[in-house]
Coordinates of C-alpha atoms in Angstrom, one line a residue:
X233 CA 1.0 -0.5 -16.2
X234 CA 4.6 0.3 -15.5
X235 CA 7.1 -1.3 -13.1
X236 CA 7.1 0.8 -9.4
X237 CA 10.0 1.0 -7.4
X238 CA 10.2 2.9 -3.9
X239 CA 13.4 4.8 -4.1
X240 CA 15.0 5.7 -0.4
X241 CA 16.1 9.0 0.2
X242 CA 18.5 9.7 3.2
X243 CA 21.1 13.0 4.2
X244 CA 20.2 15.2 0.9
X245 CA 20.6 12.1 -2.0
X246 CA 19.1 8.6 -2.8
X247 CA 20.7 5.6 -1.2
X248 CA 22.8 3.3 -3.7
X249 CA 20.4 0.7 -3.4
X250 CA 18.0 2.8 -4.9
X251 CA 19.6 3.6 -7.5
X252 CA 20.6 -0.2 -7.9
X253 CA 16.8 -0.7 -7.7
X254 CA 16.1 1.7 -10.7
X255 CA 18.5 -0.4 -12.6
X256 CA 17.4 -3.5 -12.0
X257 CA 13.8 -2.2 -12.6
X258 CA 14.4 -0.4 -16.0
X259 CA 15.4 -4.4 -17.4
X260 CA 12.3 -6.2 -15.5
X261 CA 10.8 -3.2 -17.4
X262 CA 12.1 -3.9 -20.7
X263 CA 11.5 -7.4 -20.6
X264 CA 7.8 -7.0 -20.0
X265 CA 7.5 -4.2 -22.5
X266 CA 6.6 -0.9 -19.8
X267 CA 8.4 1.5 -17.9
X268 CA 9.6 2.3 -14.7
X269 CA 7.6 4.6 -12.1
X270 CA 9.6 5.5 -8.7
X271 CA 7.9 6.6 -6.0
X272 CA 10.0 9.3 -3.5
X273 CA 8.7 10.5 -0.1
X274 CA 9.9 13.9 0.8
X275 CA 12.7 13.9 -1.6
X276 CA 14.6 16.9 -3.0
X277 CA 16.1 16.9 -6.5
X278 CA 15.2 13.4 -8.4
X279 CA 16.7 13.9 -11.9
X280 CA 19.5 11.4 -11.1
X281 CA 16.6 8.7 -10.5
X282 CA 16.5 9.4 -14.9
X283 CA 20.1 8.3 -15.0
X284 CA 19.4 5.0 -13.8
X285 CA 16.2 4.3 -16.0
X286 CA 13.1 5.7 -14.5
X287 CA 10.9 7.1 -16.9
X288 CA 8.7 8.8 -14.2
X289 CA 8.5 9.8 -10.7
X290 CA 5.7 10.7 -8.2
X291 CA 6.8 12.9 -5.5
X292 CA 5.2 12.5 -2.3
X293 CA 5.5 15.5 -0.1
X294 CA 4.1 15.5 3.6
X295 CA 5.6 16.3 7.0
X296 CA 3.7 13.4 8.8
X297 CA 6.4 11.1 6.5
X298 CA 9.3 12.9 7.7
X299 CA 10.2 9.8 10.2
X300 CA 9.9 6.3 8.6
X301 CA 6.7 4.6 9.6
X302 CA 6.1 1.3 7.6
X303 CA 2.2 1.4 7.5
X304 CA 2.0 4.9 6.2
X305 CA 4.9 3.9 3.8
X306 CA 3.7 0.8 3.0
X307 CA 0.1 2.6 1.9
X308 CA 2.3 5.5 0.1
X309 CA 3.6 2.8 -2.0
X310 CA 0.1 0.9 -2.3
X311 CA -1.6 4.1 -3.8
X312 CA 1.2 4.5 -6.5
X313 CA 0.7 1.3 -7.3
X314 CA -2.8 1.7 -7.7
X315 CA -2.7 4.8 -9.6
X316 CA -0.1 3.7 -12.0
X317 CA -1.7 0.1 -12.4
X318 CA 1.6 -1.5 -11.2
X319 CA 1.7 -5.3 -11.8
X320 CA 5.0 -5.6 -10.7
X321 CA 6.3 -3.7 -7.3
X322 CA 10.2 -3.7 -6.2
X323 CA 12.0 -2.8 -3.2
X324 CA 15.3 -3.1 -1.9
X325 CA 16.4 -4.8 1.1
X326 CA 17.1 -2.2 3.2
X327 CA 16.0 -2.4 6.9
X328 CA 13.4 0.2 6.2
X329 CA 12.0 -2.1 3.3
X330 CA 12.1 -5.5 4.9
X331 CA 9.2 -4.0 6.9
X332 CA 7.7 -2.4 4.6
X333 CA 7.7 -4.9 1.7
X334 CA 5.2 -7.5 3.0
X335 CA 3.1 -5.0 4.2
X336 CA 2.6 -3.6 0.7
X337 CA 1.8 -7.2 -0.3
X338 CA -1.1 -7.7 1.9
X339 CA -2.3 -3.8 0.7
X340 CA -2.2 -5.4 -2.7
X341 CA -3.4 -8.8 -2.5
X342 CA -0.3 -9.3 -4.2
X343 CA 2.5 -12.6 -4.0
X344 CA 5.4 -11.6 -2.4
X345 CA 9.5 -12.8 -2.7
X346 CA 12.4 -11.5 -1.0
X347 CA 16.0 -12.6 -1.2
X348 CA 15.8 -11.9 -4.8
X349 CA 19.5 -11.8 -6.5
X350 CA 18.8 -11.5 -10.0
X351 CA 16.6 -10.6 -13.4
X352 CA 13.5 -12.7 -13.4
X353 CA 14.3 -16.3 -14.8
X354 CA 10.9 -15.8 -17.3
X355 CA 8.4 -13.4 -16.8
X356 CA 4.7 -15.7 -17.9
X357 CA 4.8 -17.3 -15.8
X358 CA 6.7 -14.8 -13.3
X359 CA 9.7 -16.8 -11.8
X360 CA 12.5 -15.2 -10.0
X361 CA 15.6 -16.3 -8.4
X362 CA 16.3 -16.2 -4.5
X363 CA 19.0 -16.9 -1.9
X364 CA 17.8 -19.6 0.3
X365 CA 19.5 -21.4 3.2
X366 CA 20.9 -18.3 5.1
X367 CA 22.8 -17.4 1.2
X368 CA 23.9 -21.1 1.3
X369 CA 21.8 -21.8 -1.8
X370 CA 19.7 -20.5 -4.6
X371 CA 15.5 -21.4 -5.5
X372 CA 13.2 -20.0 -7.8
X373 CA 10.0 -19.0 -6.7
X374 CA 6.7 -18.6 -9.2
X375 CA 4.5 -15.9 -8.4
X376 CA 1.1 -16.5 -9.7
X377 CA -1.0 -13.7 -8.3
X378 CA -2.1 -11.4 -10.8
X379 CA 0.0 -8.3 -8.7
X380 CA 3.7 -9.2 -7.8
X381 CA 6.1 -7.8 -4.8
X382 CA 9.9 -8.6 -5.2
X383 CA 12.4 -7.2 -2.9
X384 CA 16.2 -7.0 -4.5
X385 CA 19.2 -8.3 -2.4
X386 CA 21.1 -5.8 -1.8
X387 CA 24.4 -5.6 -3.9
X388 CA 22.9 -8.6 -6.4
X389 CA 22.3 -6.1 -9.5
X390 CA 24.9 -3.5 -9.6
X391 CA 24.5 -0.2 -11.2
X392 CA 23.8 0.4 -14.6
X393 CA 23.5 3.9 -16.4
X394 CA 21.2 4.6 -18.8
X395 CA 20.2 7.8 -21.3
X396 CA 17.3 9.6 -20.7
X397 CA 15.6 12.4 -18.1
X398 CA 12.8 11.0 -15.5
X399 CA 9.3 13.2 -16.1
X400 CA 8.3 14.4 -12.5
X401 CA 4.6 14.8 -11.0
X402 CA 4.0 15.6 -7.5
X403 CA 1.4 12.9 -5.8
X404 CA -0.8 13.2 -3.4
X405 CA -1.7 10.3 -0.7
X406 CA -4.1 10.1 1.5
X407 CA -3.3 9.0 4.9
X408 CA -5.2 8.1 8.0
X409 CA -4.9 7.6 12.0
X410 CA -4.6 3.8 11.4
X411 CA -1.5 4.6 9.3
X412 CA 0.2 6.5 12.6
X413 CA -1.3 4.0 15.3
X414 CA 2.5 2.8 16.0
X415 CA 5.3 5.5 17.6
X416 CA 8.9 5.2 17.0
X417 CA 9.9 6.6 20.4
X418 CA 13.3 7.5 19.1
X419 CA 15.9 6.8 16.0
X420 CA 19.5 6.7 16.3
X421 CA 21.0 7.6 12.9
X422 CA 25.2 7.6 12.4
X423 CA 25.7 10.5 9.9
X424 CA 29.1 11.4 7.9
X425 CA 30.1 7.5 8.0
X426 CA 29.8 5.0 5.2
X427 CA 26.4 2.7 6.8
X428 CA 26.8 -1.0 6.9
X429 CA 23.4 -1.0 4.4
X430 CA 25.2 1.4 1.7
X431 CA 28.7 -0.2 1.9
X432 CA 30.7 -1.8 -0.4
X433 CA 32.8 -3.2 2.0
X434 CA 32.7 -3.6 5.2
X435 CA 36.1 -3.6 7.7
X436 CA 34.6 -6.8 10.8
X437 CA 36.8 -7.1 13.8
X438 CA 36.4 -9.5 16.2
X439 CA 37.2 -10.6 20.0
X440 CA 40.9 -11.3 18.4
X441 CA 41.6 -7.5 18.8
X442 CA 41.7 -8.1 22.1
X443 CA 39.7 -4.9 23.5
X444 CA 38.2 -1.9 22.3
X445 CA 41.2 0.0 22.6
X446 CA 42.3 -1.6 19.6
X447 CA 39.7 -0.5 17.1
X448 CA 41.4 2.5 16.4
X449 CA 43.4 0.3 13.5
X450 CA 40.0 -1.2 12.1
X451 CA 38.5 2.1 11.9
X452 CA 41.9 3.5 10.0
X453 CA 41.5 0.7 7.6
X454 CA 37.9 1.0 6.6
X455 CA 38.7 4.7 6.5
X456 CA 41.5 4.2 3.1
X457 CA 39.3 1.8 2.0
X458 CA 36.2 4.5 2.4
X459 CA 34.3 0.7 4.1
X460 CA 31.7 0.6 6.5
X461 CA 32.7 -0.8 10.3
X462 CA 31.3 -3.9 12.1
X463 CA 31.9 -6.5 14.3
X464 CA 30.9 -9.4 15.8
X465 CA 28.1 -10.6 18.4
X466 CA 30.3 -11.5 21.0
X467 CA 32.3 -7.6 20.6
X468 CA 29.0 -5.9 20.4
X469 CA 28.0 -8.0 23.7
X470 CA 31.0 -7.0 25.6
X471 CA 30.1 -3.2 25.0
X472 CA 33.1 -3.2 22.5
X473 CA 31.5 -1.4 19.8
X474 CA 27.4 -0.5 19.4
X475 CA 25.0 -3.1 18.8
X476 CA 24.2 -1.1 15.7
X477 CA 27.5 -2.8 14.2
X478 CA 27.0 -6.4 15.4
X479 CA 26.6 -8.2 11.8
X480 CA 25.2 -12.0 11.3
X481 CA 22.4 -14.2 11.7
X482 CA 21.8 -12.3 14.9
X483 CA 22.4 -8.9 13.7
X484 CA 22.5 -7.0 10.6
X485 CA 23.0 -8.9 7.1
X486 CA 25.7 -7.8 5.2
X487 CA 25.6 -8.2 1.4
X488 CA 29.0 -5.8 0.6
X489 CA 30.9 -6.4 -2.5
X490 CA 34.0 -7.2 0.2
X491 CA 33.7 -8.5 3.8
X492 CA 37.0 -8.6 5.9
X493 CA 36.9 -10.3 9.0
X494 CA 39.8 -9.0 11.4
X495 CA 40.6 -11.4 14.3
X496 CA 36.6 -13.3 13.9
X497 CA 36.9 -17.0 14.2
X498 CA 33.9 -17.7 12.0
X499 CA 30.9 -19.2 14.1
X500 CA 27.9 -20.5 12.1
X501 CA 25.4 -17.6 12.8
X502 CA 27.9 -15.3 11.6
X503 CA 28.7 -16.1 8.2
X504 CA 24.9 -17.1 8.0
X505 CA 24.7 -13.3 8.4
X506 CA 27.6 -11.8 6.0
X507 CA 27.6 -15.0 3.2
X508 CA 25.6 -13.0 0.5
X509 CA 29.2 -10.6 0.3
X510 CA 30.8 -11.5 -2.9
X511 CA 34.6 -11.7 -1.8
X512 CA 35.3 -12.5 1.9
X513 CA 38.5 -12.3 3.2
X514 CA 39.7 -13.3 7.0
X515 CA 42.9 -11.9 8.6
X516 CA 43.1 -14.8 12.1
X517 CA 46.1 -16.4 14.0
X518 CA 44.5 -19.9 14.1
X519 CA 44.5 -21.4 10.9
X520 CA 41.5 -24.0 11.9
X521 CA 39.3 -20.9 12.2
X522 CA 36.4 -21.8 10.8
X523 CA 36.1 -18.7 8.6
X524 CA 39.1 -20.2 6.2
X525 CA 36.4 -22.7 5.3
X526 CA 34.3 -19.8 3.9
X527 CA 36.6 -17.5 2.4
X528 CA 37.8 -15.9 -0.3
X529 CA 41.1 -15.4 0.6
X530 CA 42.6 -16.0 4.3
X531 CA 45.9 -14.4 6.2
X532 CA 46.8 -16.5 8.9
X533 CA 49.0 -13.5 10.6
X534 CA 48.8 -11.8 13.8
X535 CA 46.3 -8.8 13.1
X536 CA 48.3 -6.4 15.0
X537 CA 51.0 -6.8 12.4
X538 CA 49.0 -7.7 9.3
X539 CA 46.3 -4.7 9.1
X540 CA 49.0 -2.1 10.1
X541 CA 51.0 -3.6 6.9
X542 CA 48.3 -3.4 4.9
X543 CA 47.3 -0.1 5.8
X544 CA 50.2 0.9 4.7
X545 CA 50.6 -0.6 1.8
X546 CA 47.2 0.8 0.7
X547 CA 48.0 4.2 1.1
X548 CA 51.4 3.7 -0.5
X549 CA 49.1 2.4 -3.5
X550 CA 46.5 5.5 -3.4
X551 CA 49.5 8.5 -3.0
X552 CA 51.2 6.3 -6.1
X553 CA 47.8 6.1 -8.4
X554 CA 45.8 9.6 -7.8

């Protein structure tokens, strides 16, 4: 009856939220007096799933899983479940497992809450904290269904390490047409950057910079600070930048440790999409921006002179401290 996460594997190693998952997991775990079970699909080596606190690990191994297809996922996960009389499922809140957690859910005739940003408040009766209100505010939700699905806001846990080696058994699922009956037609994946999902911060610019021409300087600051690169709705709808880096409401959510905004007034639906980052800072000429309101800590400086500044200064900090 052990805890079961599904731990994402991507480019030759597991994502961070999966190993943010096992974390989190190994303390539900302890608290309820069990262990944790990950399950991998089509992953290579898994012993640093160990260092993060799972006690086990069923490796699922088939070519028709090479692509991500949230049914046949979603019934990957369902069978571990089953088979290692899971009460308690976890995901992450990766695009991948948005979909795929309420599917796994209905496999399971199980309650389901997302949003969740920290260790369950008590576990009889099973109540868990969530961001509500677009990360505006907190509940807690009570899940009284005898099987329980809780998917981890990303960045909400941290990493914890923890002593001991994961056992490893391969697992086989069985899978059928219904499982395939939707075709992804294509994927577009960015490799050898930091992804907006993964990142701890994230480098925004918005229509301030004035044209695309100017990215150049956002890219070179998210490149010293090894950050992921977005923008706003209004760049990504003027063919500034992909669509695959608009953030907000709208677009992707962004939970990063640090969010700087470069030259992004602040509408309402983006910061409804980027509130859940822990430190937001906004670098804008107009010190009514609406971003100031939100943040952390706010330049009010022309961005053309403030990022090349701190660029600078950045790399005059990393030559002086490596």
């Amino acid at each position: 009856m052990s805890v079961l996460i599904y731990t994402e594997f991507s480019e030759g190693k597991f994502k961070k939220v999966a190993l943010e998952l096992a974390s989190y997991a190994k303390k539900v775990a302890e608290s309820l007096g069990t262990t944790v079970t990950a399950v991998t699909v089509n992953a290579g080596d898994v012993s640093e799933l160990g260092k993060y606190g799972v006690d086990k690990v069923l490796k699922v191994t088939d070519s028709k899983l090479d692509k991500f297809n949230a049914k046949a996922y979603a019934d990957v996960v369902k069978q571990a479940a089953q088979k290692e009389g899971a009460k308690v499922v976890i995901l992450s809140s990766t695009t991948d497992s948005l979909y795929l957690a309420p599917i796994v859910a209905v496999g399971l005739d199980a309650g389901y809450a997302s949003n969740v940003v920290a260790l369950p408040v008590s576990t009889s009766p099973f109540q868990v904290k969530r961001n509500a209100f677009s990360s505006k505010g907190f509940n807690v939700t009570e899940l009284t269904s005898d099987v329980k699905v809780i998917a981890l806001a990303k960045n909400s846990f941290g990493l914890a390490e923890a002593s001991g080696a994961a056992a490893t058994e391969d697992f086989a699922v069985t899978l059928n047409d219904a499982d395939f009956n939707i075709h992804i037609q294509s994927q577009e994946k960015a490799s050898g950057q930091v992804s907006i999902a993964d990142a701890e911060i994230v480098v925004s610019g918005g229509r301030g910079l004035k044209g695309p021409e100017n990215w150049g300087m956002i890219e070179e600051l998210a490149s010293v600070l090894g950050a992921a690169t977005a923008c706003s709705k209004p760049v990504s709808d003027l063919d500034w930048r992909p669509h695959s880096e608009h953030v907000g409401q709208t677009g992707k959510p962004v939970a990063s440790n640090l969010y700087i905004a470069v030259g992004i007034s602040g509408a309402i639906q983006h910061i409804a999409g980027i509130n859940a980052s822990k430190v937001k800072v906004v670098i804008n000429t107009d010190p009514e921006a609406p971003f100031f309101k939100v943040a952390d800590y706010g330049v009010v400086g022309d961005a053309f002179q403030v990022v090349p500044e701190l660029i600078k200064k950045l790399k005059e900090f990393k030559a002086n401290n490596n």
